[in-house]
Coordinates of C-alpha atoms and ligand atoms in Angstrom, one line a residue:
M1 CA 69.6 80.8 61.0
K2 CA 72.7 82.3 58.8
T3 CA 76.0 80.4 59.6
T4 CA 79.2 82.1 59.4
P5 CA 81.1 80.2 56.3
W6 CA 83.8 78.1 58.3
F7 CA 86.5 79.8 56.7
K8 CA 85.6 83.2 57.6
T9 CA 85.3 81.8 61.3
L10 CA 89.0 80.5 60.6
L11 CA 90.1 84.0 59.8
L12 CA 88.2 85.7 62.3
T13 CA 90.0 83.5 65.1
F14 CA 93.1 83.8 63.8
G15 CA 93.1 87.5 63.5
F16 CA 91.8 87.8 66.8
A17 CA 94.6 86.0 68.2
A18 CA 97.2 87.5 65.9
A19 CA 95.8 90.8 67.2
L20 CA 96.0 89.8 70.9
A21 CA 99.3 88.5 70.2
S22 CA 100.7 91.4 68.4
A23 CA 98.9 93.7 71.1
A24 CA 102.2 95.3 72.7
P25 CA 103.0 94.2 76.3
L26 CA 101.6 96.9 79.3
K27 CA 105.0 99.1 79.8
I28 CA 104.6 99.8 83.4
G29 CA 107.3 102.3 85.2
F30 CA 108.3 101.3 88.7
A31 CA 110.3 103.9 91.0
Q32 CA 111.6 101.7 94.1
T33 CA 113.0 103.7 96.8
G34 CA 116.3 101.7 97.1
A35 CA 118.1 98.3 97.9
E36 CA 118.1 99.3 101.9
S37 CA 116.6 96.3 103.6
A38 CA 115.4 92.8 103.4
W39 CA 111.9 93.9 103.1
R40 CA 112.8 96.1 100.2
A41 CA 114.6 93.2 98.3
A42 CA 111.6 91.2 99.0
N43 CA 109.3 93.8 97.7
S44 CA 111.5 94.5 94.8
E45 CA 111.6 90.2 93.9
S46 CA 107.9 90.4 94.1
M47 CA 107.5 93.2 91.6
K48 CA 109.9 91.8 88.9
V49 CA 108.9 88.2 89.4
E50 CA 105.2 89.3 89.2
A51 CA 105.5 91.1 86.1
A52 CA 107.4 88.7 84.3
K53 CA 104.6 85.9 84.9
R54 CA 102.4 88.7 83.4
G55 CA 104.5 89.5 80.5
I56 CA 104.5 93.3 81.7
D57 CA 107.5 95.4 80.2
L58 CA 108.4 96.3 83.9
K59 CA 111.1 99.8 83.6
F60 CA 112.5 99.2 87.3
S61 CA 114.5 102.2 88.9
D62 CA 116.6 101.6 91.9
G63 CA 116.2 105.2 93.7
Q64 CA 119.2 104.4 95.7
G65 CA 118.0 106.1 98.7
K66 CA 117.6 109.9 97.0
Q67 CA 114.0 111.2 96.3
E68 CA 115.9 113.3 93.2
N69 CA 116.6 110.0 91.7
Q70 CA 113.1 108.6 91.9
I71 CA 111.7 112.0 90.4
R72 CA 114.2 111.7 87.4
A73 CA 112.8 108.4 87.0
L74 CA 109.3 108.9 87.0
R75 CA 110.2 111.7 84.4
S76 CA 111.8 109.6 82.3
F77 CA 108.8 106.8 82.4
I78 CA 106.8 109.6 81.4
A79 CA 109.2 110.6 78.5
Q80 CA 108.6 106.7 77.6
K81 CA 105.3 107.0 77.3
V82 CA 104.6 104.3 79.8
D83 CA 101.0 103.3 80.5
A84 CA 101.2 103.5 84.6
I85 CA 103.8 104.3 86.6
V86 CA 104.1 102.8 90.2
L87 CA 106.0 104.6 93.0
A88 CA 107.3 103.8 96.2
P89 CA 108.0 106.9 97.5
L90 CA 111.1 107.2 99.9
V91 CA 109.6 110.3 101.9
E92 CA 106.1 112.0 102.1
T93 CA 106.5 115.3 100.4
G94 CA 108.3 116.8 97.3
W95 CA 106.2 114.8 94.7
D96 CA 103.4 117.3 93.5
P97 CA 105.3 118.5 90.7
V98 CA 106.5 115.2 89.1
L99 CA 103.0 114.0 89.2
R100 CA 101.3 116.6 87.9
D101 CA 103.6 116.4 84.8
A102 CA 102.1 112.3 85.0
K103 CA 98.6 113.6 84.9
R104 CA 99.2 116.1 82.4
A105 CA 100.8 113.1 80.3
G106 CA 97.6 111.1 81.1
I107 CA 99.7 108.6 82.9
P108 CA 98.1 106.9 85.9
V109 CA 99.9 106.9 89.1
I110 CA 99.6 103.8 91.9
I111 CA 101.5 104.7 95.2
T112 CA 103.0 101.8 96.9
D113 CA 104.2 100.8 99.9
R114 CA 104.8 104.4 101.7
S115 CA 102.1 107.1 101.6
I116 CA 102.8 110.8 100.4
Q117 CA 101.7 114.1 101.5
T118 CA 99.7 116.1 98.5
A119 CA 97.3 119.1 98.6
D120 CA 95.6 117.4 95.5
E121 CA 94.5 113.9 96.0
S122 CA 93.7 113.7 92.1
L123 CA 97.4 113.3 91.2
Y124 CA 97.5 109.6 92.1
A125 CA 95.0 107.1 91.4
C126 CA 95.4 104.9 94.9
F127 CA 97.7 103.9 97.7
I128 CA 98.6 100.2 98.4
G129 CA 100.3 99.4 101.7
S130 CA 100.4 98.6 105.0
D131 CA 99.1 100.2 107.9
F132 CA 102.3 101.7 109.9
F133 CA 100.1 103.5 112.5
A134 CA 98.5 99.7 113.1
E135 CA 102.0 98.2 113.4
G136 CA 103.3 101.1 116.0
R137 CA 100.0 100.4 118.2
M138 CA 100.6 96.7 118.0
A139 CA 104.1 97.0 119.2
A140 CA 103.3 99.2 122.0
E141 CA 100.6 97.2 123.5
W142 CA 102.4 94.1 123.1
L143 CA 105.2 95.6 124.9
A144 CA 103.2 97.3 127.7
K145 CA 101.8 93.4 128.3
K146 CA 105.2 92.2 128.3
T147 CA 107.1 94.6 130.6
G148 CA 103.9 95.1 132.8
G149 CA 104.4 98.7 131.6
K150 CA 107.7 99.7 132.6
G151 CA 110.9 100.1 131.5
R152 CA 113.1 102.6 129.7
I153 CA 113.2 102.8 126.1
V154 CA 115.7 103.2 123.1
E155 CA 114.0 103.8 119.7
L156 CA 115.9 103.2 116.4
Q157 CA 113.9 104.9 113.8
G158 CA 113.7 104.5 110.1
T159 CA 114.3 106.7 107.1
P160 CA 113.9 110.4 108.3
G161 CA 110.8 111.8 106.9
S162 CA 109.5 108.3 105.5
A163 CA 105.8 107.5 106.4
P164 CA 107.0 104.3 108.3
A165 CA 109.3 106.4 110.4
N166 CA 106.9 109.0 111.2
D167 CA 103.6 106.6 111.8
R168 CA 105.5 104.0 113.7
R169 CA 106.9 106.5 115.7
K170 CA 104.0 108.4 116.6
A171 CA 101.7 105.2 117.0
F172 CA 104.0 104.0 119.3
A173 CA 104.5 107.3 121.2
E174 CA 100.8 107.2 121.8
G175 CA 100.7 103.6 122.4
I176 CA 102.9 103.8 125.6
A177 CA 101.5 107.0 126.9
K178 CA 98.7 105.0 128.8
Y179 CA 102.0 103.6 130.7
P180 CA 103.7 106.3 132.6
G181 CA 106.3 103.6 133.5
L182 CA 107.2 103.2 129.9
Q183 CA 110.0 105.9 128.7
V184 CA 111.3 107.0 125.6
I185 CA 114.8 107.9 126.8
D186 CA 116.5 108.1 123.2
S187 CA 115.5 107.9 119.6
Q188 CA 117.5 108.4 116.4
S189 CA 117.6 107.0 113.0
G190 CA 119.2 104.0 111.7
D191 CA 118.1 104.7 108.0
F192 CA 116.1 101.2 108.2
R193 CA 119.6 99.7 107.7
R194 CA 121.5 97.0 109.2
T195 CA 124.6 98.9 109.6
G196 CA 122.7 101.9 110.9
G197 CA 121.3 99.7 113.4
K198 CA 124.5 98.5 114.4
E199 CA 126.0 102.1 115.0
V200 CA 123.3 103.8 116.7
M201 CA 122.6 100.8 119.2
E202 CA 126.6 101.4 120.2
A203 CA 126.3 104.6 120.5
F204 CA 123.3 104.2 122.8
L205 CA 124.9 101.5 124.9
K206 CA 127.7 104.2 125.3
K207 CA 125.9 106.8 126.5
H208 CA 123.2 104.6 128.4
G209 CA 125.1 101.6 129.5
K210 CA 123.0 99.3 131.7
I211 CA 120.0 101.3 132.1
I212 CA 118.1 100.4 128.7
D213 CA 115.7 98.3 129.2
I214 CA 113.9 98.0 125.8
L215 CA 114.9 98.5 122.1
Y216 CA 112.0 99.6 119.4
A217 CA 113.1 99.1 116.0
H218 CA 111.1 100.6 113.1
N219 CA 112.3 97.3 111.1
D220 CA 114.0 94.1 111.6
D221 CA 117.2 95.0 109.6
M222 CA 118.2 97.6 112.3
A223 CA 117.1 95.3 115.2
L224 CA 119.4 92.5 113.8
G225 CA 122.2 95.0 113.8
A226 CA 121.4 96.2 117.4
I227 CA 121.6 92.8 118.3
Q228 CA 125.2 92.6 117.1
A229 CA 126.5 95.7 119.4
I230 CA 124.2 94.6 122.1
E231 CA 126.0 91.2 122.1
E232 CA 129.5 92.9 121.4
A233 CA 128.6 94.6 124.7
G234 CA 128.3 91.7 126.8
L235 CA 124.6 91.7 126.8
K236 CA 121.8 89.0 126.0
P237 CA 119.7 90.6 123.3
G238 CA 116.2 89.5 124.2
T239 CA 116.6 89.0 127.9
D240 CA 118.9 91.9 129.1
I241 CA 117.3 94.2 126.5
V242 CA 114.0 93.4 125.6
I243 CA 113.3 93.8 121.4
V244 CA 110.3 95.1 119.9
S245 CA 110.6 95.6 115.7
I246 CA 108.6 95.5 112.4
D247 CA 108.8 94.0 109.4
A248 CA 108.8 90.0 110.4
V249 CA 111.4 89.1 107.5
R250 CA 112.5 85.5 107.8
E251 CA 115.7 86.6 109.6
G252 CA 113.7 88.6 111.8
V253 CA 111.0 85.6 113.0
Q254 CA 114.4 83.3 113.3
A255 CA 115.3 85.6 116.0
V256 CA 112.4 85.7 117.5
A257 CA 112.6 82.0 117.4
D258 CA 116.0 82.3 118.8
G259 CA 114.6 84.3 121.4
K260 CA 117.1 87.5 120.5
I261 CA 114.1 89.2 119.1
N262 CA 110.9 89.6 121.5
C263 CA 108.3 90.3 118.8
T264 CA 108.2 91.5 115.4
V265 CA 104.9 93.2 114.0
E266 CA 104.6 92.1 109.9
C267 CA 104.8 94.3 107.4
N268 CA 103.9 92.1 104.0
P269 CA 106.2 93.4 101.4
L270 CA 104.6 90.8 98.7
F271 CA 102.2 92.9 97.0
G272 CA 103.2 92.7 93.3
P273 CA 99.8 90.9 92.2
K274 CA 97.8 93.1 93.7
V275 CA 99.9 96.1 92.6
Y276 CA 99.4 94.9 88.6
D277 CA 95.6 93.9 89.5
T278 CA 95.1 97.6 90.5
V279 CA 97.0 98.9 87.3
A280 CA 95.0 96.6 85.0
A281 CA 91.5 97.8 86.5
V282 CA 92.9 101.4 86.7
L283 CA 93.7 101.4 82.9
A284 CA 90.3 99.8 82.3
G285 CA 88.5 102.8 84.1
K286 CA 87.1 100.8 86.7
T287 CA 86.6 102.6 90.3
V288 CA 89.6 101.2 92.4
E289 CA 89.8 101.4 96.3
R290 CA 91.3 104.7 97.1
K291 CA 93.4 103.0 100.1
S292 CA 94.2 99.5 100.5
Y293 CA 96.0 97.8 103.2
N294 CA 97.9 94.2 103.2
K295 CA 96.8 92.5 106.3
D296 CA 99.7 92.0 108.8
E297 CA 100.1 89.9 112.0
L298 CA 102.2 89.7 114.8
F299 CA 105.2 87.3 116.0
D300 CA 106.2 86.3 119.1
A301 CA 107.7 83.3 121.6
T302 CA 104.1 81.9 121.0
N303 CA 104.1 81.7 117.1
S304 CA 107.5 82.4 115.7
A305 CA 108.8 79.1 114.9
A306 CA 105.6 77.3 113.6
A307 CA 105.7 80.3 111.2
L308 CA 109.1 80.3 110.0
P309 CA 108.7 76.8 107.4
K310 CA 105.7 78.9 105.8
R311 CA 107.5 82.6 105.7
Q312 CA 107.7 83.6 101.9
Y313 CA 110.0 86.3 102.4
Ligands
GZL401 C1 107.3 99.8 104.9 C2 108.7 100.1 104.3 C3 109.9 100.0 105.1 C4 110.7 98.7 106.1 C5 111.7 98.7 106.1 O1 106.7 99.4 104.1 O2 108.3 101.0 103.7 O3 110.9 100.4 104.3 O4 109.7 98.5 107.2 C6 112.1 99.2 104.5 O5 112.5 97.6 106.2 O6 113.2 99.7 104.3

């Protein structure tokens, strides 16, 4: 059997290693919505830490809550000829033109966190995020059980036009429709922000006074802001007003353990590893799941205290 002289094997090995080492790191452009909530901070952290672990050259752009900033970032990523683009779209519509430019440039786009509406599904490779409909339904079902299907609800909506605000509102409304005793008497956006939650809840309390039985908040940051307003009005959150929320960020789960929020439905933000695995698969030409949903669970008085030490965000 012919053997390769030892020095050739050595050259081949070093050559290969050198080639590997010299291979330029993967360049990924990530257009984040902004920094509006604790959930968003955890999501950005997951993307940055995982990229550093994998030696990915991550071009991170903070959209500061404006779609035009995200579109500008995508155009910049295209000009930089990144290997792939990851987009967490602030709102559902208005993405086709810039996604067409990415497609023309041969750059695959992964949509994460929030979905988009488009007539041309070929404009992005896949979606990775949570099922906001399931979250809204879980919140409604839990509330119906807690209240026996009765109560006047005020609703703090997320960012207008965003998939989580649209889907969580629709799913919750469908979920409580089976209980005529549960009525949404007012609904307004707090833009997923704590300050927004406080200001809108203050307005709700001024307008409706003590007839409010329930608050449904589309995220914990707004619920935590609302709790400040409720306490400043001399009422007991979680007792005088039942509070149902979504995200299950650490402070939200703590508030459940403290009895100030009655239930929060998880929406896991830690999907950096899954996103980069998916980018690698897409770049390798492999078929990937068109829509991949993270696993979410619900926290209330029965499991929140035990869950706290294990919470990663
Ligand atoms: C949900 C995400 C939402 C969170 C909010 O996946 O888009 O945006 O529920 C965040 O906390 O601001």
